[in-house]
CSV table of C-alpha atoms in Angstrom, one decimal:
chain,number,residue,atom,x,y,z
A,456,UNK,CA,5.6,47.9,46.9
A,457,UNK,CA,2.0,46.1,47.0
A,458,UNK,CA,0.6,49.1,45.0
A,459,UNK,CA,3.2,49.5,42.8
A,460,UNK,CA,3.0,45.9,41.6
A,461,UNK,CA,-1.3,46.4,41.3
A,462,UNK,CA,-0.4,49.0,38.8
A,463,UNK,CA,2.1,47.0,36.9
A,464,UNK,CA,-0.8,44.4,37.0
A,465,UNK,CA,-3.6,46.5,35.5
A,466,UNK,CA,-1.3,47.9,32.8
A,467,UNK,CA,-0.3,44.8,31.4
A,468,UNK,CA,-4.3,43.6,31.6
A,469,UNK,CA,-5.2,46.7,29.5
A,470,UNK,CA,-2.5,45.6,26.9
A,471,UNK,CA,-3.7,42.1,26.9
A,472,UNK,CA,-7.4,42.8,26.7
A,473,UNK,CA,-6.4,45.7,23.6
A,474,UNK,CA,-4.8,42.8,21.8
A,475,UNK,CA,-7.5,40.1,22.3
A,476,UNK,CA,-9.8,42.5,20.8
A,477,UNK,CA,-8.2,43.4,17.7
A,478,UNK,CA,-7.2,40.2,17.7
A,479,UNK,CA,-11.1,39.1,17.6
A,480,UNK,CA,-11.7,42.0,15.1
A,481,UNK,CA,-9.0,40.3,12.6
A,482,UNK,CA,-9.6,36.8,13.0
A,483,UNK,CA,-13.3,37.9,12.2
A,484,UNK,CA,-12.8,38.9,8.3
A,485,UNK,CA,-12.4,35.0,7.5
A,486,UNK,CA,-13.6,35.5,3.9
A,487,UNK,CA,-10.9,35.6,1.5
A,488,UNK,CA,-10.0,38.3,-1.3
A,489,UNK,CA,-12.4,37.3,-4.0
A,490,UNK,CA,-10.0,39.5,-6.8
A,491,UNK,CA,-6.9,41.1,-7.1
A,492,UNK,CA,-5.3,43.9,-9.5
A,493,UNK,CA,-1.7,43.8,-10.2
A,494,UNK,CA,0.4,45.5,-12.5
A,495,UNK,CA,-3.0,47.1,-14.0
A,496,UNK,CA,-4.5,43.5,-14.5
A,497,UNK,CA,-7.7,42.5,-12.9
A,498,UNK,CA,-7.9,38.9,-11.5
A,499,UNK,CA,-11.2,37.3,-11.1
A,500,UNK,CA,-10.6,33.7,-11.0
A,501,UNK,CA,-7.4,31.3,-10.8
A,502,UNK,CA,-4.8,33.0,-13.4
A,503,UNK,CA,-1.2,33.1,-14.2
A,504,UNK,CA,-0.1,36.3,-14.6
A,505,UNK,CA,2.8,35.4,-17.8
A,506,UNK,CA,6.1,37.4,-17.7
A,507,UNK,CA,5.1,40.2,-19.6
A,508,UNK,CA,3.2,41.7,-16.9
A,509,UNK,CA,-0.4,41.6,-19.0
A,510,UNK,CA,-1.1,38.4,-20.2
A,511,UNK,CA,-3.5,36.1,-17.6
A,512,UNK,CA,-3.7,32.1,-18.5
A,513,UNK,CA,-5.2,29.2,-17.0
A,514,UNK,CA,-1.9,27.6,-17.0
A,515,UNK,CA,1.6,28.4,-16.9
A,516,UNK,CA,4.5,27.7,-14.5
A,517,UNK,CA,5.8,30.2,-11.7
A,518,UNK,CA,9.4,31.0,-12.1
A,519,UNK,CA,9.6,30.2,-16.0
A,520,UNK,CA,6.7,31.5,-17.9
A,521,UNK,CA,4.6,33.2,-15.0
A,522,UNK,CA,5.9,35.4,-12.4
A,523,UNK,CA,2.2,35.5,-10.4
A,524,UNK,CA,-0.9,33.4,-9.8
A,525,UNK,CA,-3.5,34.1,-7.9
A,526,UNK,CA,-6.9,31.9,-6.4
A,527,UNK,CA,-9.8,33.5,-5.3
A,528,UNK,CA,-10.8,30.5,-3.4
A,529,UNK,CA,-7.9,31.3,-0.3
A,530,UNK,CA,-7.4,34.8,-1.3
A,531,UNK,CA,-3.9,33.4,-1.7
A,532,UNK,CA,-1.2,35.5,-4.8
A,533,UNK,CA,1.8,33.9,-5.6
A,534,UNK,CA,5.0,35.8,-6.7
A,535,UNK,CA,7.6,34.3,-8.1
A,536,UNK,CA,10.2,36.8,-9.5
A,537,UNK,CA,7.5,39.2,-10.1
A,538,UNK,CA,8.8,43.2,-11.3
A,539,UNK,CA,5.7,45.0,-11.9
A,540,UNK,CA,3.3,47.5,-10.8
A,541,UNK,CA,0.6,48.2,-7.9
A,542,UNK,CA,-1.3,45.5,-6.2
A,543,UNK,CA,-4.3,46.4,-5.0
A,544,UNK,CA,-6.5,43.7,-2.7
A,545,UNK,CA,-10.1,43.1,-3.8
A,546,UNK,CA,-12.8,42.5,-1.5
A,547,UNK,CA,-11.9,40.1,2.0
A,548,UNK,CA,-8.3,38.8,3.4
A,549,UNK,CA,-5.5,38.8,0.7
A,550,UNK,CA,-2.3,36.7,1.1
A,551,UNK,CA,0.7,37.6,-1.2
A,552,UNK,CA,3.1,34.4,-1.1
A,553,UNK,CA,6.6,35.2,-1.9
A,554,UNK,CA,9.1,33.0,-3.8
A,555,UNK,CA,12.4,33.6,-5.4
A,556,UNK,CA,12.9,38.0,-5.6
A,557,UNK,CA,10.4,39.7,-5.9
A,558,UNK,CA,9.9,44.2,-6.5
A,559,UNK,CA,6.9,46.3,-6.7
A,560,UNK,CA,7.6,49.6,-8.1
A,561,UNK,CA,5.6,52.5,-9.0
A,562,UNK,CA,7.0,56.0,-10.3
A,563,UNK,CA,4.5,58.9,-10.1
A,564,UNK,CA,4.5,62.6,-10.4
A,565,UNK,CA,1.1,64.3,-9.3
A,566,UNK,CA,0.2,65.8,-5.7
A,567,UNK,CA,-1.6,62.8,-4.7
A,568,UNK,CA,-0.8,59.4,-2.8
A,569,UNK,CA,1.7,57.2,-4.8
A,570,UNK,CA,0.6,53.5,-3.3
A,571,UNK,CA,2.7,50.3,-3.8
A,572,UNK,CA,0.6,47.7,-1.9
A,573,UNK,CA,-3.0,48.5,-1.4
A,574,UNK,CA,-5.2,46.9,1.4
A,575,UNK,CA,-9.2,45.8,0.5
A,576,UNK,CA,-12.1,47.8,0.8
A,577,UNK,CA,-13.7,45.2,3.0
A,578,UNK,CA,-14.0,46.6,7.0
A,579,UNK,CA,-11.2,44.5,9.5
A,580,UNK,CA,-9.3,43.4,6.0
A,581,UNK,CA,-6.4,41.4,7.4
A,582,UNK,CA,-3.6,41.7,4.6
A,583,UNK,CA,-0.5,38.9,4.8
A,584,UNK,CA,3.0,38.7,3.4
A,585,UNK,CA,4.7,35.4,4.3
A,586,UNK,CA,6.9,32.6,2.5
A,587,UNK,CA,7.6,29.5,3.1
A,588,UNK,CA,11.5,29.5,2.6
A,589,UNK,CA,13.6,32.1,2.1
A,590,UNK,CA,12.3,35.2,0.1
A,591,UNK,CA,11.7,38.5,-1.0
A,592,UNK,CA,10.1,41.4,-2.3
A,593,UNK,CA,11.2,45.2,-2.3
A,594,UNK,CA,8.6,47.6,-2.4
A,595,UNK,CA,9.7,51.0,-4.1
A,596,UNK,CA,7.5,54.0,-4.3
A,597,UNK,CA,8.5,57.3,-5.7
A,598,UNK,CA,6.0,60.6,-5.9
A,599,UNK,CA,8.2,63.1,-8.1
A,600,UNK,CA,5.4,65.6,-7.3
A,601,UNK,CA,4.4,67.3,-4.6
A,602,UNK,CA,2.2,64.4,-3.3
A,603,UNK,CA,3.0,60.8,-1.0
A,604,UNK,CA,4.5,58.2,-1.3
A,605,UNK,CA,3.3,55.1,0.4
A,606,UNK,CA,4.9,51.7,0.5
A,607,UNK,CA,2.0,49.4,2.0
A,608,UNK,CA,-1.2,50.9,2.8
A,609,UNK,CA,-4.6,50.4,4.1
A,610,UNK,CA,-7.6,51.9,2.0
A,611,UNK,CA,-8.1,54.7,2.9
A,612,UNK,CA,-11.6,54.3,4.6
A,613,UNK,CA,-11.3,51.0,6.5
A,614,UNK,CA,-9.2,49.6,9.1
A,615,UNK,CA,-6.9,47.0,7.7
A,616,UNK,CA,-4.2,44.8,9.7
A,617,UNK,CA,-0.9,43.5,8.6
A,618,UNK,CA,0.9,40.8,9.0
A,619,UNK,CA,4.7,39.6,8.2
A,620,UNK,CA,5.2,36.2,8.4
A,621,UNK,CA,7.2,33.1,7.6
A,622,UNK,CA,10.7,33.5,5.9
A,623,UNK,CA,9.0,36.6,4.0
A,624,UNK,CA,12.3,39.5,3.5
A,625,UNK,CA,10.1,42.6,3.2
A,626,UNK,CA,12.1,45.7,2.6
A,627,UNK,CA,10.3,49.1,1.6
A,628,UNK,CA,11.4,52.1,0.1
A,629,UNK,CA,9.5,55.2,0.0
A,630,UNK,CA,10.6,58.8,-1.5
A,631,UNK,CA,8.1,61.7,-1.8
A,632,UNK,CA,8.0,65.2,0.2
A,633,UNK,CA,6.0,62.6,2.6
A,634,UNK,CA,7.4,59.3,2.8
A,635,UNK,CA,5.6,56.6,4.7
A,636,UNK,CA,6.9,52.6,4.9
A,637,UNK,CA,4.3,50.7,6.4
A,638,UNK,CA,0.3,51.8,7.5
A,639,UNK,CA,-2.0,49.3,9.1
A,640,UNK,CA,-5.1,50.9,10.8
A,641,UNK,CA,-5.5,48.1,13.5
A,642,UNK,CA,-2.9,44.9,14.6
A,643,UNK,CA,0.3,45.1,12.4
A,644,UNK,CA,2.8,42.0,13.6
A,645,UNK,CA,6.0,40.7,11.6
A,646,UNK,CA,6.1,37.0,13.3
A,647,UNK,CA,8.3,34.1,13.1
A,648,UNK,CA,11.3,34.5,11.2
A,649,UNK,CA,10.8,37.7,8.8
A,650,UNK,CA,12.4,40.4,8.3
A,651,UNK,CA,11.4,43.7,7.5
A,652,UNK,CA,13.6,47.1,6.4
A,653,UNK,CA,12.0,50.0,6.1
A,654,UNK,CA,13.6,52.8,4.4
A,655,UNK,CA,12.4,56.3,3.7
A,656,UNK,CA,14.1,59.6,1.6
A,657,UNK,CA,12.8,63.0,1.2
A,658,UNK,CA,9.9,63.9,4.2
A,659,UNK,CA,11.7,67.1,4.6
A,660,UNK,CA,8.7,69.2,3.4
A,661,UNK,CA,5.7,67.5,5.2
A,662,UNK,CA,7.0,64.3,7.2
A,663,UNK,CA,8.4,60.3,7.2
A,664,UNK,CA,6.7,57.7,8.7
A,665,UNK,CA,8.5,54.6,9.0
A,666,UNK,CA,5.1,52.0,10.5
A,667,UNK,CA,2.2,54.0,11.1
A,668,UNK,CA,-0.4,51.9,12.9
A,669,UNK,CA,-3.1,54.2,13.3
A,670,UNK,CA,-6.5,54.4,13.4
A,671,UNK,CA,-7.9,57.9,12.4
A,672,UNK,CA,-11.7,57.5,14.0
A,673,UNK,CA,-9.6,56.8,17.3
A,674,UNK,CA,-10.0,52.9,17.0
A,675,UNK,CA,-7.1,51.3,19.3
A,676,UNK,CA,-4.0,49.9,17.4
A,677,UNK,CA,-1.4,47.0,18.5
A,678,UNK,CA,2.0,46.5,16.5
A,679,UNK,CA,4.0,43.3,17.9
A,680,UNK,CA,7.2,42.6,17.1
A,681,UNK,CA,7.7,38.5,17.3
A,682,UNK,CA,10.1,37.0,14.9
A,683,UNK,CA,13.6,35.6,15.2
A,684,UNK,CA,14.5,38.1,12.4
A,685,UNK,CA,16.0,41.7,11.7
A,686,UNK,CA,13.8,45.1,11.8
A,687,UNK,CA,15.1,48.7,10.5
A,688,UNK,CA,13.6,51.4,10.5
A,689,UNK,CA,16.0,54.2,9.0
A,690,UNK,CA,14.1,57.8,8.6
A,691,UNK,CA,17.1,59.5,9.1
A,692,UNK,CA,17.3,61.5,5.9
A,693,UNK,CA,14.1,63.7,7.0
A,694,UNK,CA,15.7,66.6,8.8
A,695,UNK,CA,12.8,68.5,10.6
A,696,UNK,CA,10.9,66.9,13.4
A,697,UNK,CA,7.9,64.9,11.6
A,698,UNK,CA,10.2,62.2,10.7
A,699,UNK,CA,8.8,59.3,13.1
A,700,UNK,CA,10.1,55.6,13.3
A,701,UNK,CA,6.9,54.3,15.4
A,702,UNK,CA,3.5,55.1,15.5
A,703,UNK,CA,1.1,53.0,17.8
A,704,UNK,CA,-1.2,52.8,20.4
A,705,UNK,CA,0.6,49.7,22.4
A,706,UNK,CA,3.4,48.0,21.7
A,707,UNK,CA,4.5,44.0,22.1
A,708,UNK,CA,8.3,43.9,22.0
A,709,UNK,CA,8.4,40.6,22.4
A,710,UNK,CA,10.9,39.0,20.8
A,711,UNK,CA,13.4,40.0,17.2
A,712,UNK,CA,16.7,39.3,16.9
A,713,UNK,CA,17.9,42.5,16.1
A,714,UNK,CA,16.0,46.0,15.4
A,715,UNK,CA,16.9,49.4,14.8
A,716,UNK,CA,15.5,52.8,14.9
A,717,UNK,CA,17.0,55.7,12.9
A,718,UNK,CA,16.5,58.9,12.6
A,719,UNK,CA,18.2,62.7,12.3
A,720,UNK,CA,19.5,64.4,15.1
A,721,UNK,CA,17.2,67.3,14.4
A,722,UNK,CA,14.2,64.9,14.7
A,723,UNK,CA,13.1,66.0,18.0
A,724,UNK,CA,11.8,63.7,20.3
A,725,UNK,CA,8.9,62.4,18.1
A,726,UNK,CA,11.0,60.4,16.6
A,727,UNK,CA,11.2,57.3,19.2
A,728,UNK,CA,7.6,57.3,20.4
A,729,UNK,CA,7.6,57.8,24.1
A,730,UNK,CA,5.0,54.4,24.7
A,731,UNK,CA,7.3,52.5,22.9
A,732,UNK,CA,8.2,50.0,26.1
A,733,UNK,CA,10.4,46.7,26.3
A,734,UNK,CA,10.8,44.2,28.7
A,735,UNK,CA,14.2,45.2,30.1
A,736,UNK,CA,15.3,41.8,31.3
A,737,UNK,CA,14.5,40.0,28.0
A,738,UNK,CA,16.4,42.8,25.8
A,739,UNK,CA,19.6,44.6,25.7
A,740,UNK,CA,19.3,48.0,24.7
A,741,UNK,CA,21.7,50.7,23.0
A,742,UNK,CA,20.7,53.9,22.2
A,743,UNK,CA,22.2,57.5,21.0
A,744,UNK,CA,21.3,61.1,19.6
A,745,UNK,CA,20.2,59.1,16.1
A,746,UNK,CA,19.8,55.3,16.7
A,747,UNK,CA,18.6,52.8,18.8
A,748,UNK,CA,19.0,49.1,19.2
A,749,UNK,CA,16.9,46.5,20.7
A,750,UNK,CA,17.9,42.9,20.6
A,751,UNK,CA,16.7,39.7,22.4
A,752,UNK,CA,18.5,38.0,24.9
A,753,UNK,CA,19.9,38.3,28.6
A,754,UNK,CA,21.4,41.7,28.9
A,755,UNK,CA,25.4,42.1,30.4
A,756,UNK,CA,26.7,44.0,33.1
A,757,UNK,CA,30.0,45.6,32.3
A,758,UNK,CA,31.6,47.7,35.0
A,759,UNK,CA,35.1,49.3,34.4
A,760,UNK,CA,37.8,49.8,37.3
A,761,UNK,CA,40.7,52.6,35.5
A,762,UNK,CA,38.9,53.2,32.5
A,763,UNK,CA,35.5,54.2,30.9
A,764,UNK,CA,33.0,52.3,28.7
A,765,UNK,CA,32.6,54.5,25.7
A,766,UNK,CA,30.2,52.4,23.7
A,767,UNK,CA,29.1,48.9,22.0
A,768,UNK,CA,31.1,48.2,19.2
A,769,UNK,CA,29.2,45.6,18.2
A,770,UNK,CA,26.3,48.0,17.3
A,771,UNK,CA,28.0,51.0,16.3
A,772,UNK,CA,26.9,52.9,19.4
A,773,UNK,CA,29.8,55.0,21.0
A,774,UNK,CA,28.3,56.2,24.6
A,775,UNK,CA,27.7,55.0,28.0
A,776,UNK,CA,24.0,54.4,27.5
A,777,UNK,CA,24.5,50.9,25.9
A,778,UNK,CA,24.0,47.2,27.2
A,779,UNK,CA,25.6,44.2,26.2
A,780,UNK,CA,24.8,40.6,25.1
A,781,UNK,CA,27.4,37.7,25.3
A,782,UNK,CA,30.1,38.2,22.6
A,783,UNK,CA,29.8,41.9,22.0
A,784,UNK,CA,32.9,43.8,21.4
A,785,UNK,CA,33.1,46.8,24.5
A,786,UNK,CA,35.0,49.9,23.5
A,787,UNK,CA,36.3,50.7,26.7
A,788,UNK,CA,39.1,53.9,27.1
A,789,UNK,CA,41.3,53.7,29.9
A,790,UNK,CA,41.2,56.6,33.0
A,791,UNK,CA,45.0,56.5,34.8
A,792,UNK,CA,47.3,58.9,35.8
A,793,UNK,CA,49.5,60.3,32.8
A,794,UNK,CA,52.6,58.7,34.1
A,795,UNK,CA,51.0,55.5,34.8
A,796,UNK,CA,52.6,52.5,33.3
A,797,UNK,CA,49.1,50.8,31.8
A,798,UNK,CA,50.2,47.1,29.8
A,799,UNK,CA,46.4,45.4,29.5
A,800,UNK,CA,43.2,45.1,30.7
A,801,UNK,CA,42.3,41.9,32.9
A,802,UNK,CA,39.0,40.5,33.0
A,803,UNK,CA,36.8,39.3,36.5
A,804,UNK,CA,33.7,37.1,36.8
């Protein structure tokens, strides 16, 4: 027991010293993005972006003649019911503030990468999506050629982290031959309250990531999952086994109110990344052939006398490996003789 709980002990001092340091490493590139291009503008000092997607002014109003403004000063972008094309972060830390709805989209056709969101140049960039009350913005990339498409992406030479904050509702939707959601080369965390849906088609011809926090020179990666909000993950179109939900070096499940993991049955076991770990007495957990479900809270014991517990109806998971929080709806099937007289179940404790 004594050396069973050392190793617990050094295991968890491993994960907290990986996150301190990319923690450190983010917390380091303080200077903020000192330009931004979106929708083909470049932005070089404090500008509205006006509705029709290439006009920039020193004034304007967000939500009635502008739909973006951006300030070099904090590295800060505001959308406000912005539809347009590619943003791309200039050099430092760039903030995108949502308001109202928001959408990204970019439509290509060439055997490159098709990007939506694109990270800075600058080493340790630390990219943020947050709001402050309730919003949005759908990220929606399609590569009709033979290339990628990627949702939100790190350049491709330098480690860039990515965070999800606030009230931000980021959903991401990615259709190429290779489809990836999210990449973050370092810490990737969706905090507080956000919510993030991640949803991927095609990826039968070379792959589907849905988060891909990797770092390619072997640099260590962290992806923490803290927010009181919902998280899918849904590569389930991608029938061959390089459609992956999760890909990390560590994991902090620490708290989301509910997350799901999809993916095809022919995925192979690459799909649910085998380090992917939870805190069993913090989480109830439901899993099948194609899906899993983690969600917060104290877990349930349900133990059947004359019948059989064949799933969580509350999470559209019909098997026995399922848990249960308080208020979930069992599907239970009952195991008696075939001349028994069964009237109802009765419950005990």
């Amino acid at each position: 027991m004594i050396h069973k709980h050392l190793v617990f002990n050094r295991r968890r001092s491993i994960t907290m010293m990986l996150a301190l340091a990319i923690l450190c490493a983010v917390t380091a590139a303080a200077a903020p993005a000192n330009s931004v291009i979106i929708n083909g503008v470049s932005i070089f000092s404090q500008r509205y972006l006006l509705n029709d997607g290439v006009t920039l002014s020193t004034t304007g109003t967000l939500g009635a003649d502008a739909m973006a403004h951006f300030d070099p000063n904090t590295g800060i972008l505001t959308l406000h019911g912005y539809n347009g094309g590619r943003i791309i972060a200039g050099h430092g830390d760039l903030t995108i503030k949502l308001v109202g709805t928001n959408r990204v989209t970019v439509i290509e056709n060439h055997s490159g990468m098709a990007i939506g969101i694109v990270g800075s140049s600058t080493t340790d960039n630390l990219l943020t999506i947050t709001a402050d009350s309730n919003a949005a913005l759908v990220v929606d990339v399609q590569n009709e050629g033979t290339g990628s498409a990627h949702c939100i992406a790190h350049n491709t030479s330098v480690p860039m982290s990515l965070r999800i904050s606030g009230l931000a509702n980021v959903t991401t939707i990615a259709t190429a031959s290779a489809a990836e959601g999210i990449g973050a080369w370092g810490l990737f965390e969706i905090l507080d309250q956000a919510t993030l849906n991640v949803e991927l088609h095609g990826g039968n011809l070379y792959g589907s990531w849905g988060i891909i926090n990797w770092g390619p020179n072997g640099d260590p990666t962290l992806t923490v999952f803290n927010t009181a909000g919902k998280v899918l993950v849904d590569v389930s179109e991608a029938t061959n086994d390089r459609a992956v939900c999760l890909i990390s070096d560590s994991y902090q499940l620490l708290r989301v109110g509910n997350m799901t993991l999809k993916w095809h049955e022919n995925g192979g076991e690459m799909a649910l990344p085998q380090n992917f770990k939870y805190e069993k007495a913090d989480f109830a957990v439901c899993k099948d052939q194609t899906k899993a479900v983690y969600r917060y809270g104290t877990p349930r014991d349900l133990r059947v006398t004359g019948g059989d517990i064949d799933g969580n109806v509350s999470v559209g998971i019909f098997n026995r490996n399922v848990q249960f929080l308080a208020g979930d709806v069992a599907g239970i099937s009952a195991n008696v003789p075939e001349n028994y007289n069964f009237t109802n179940w009765t419950t005990t404790g």
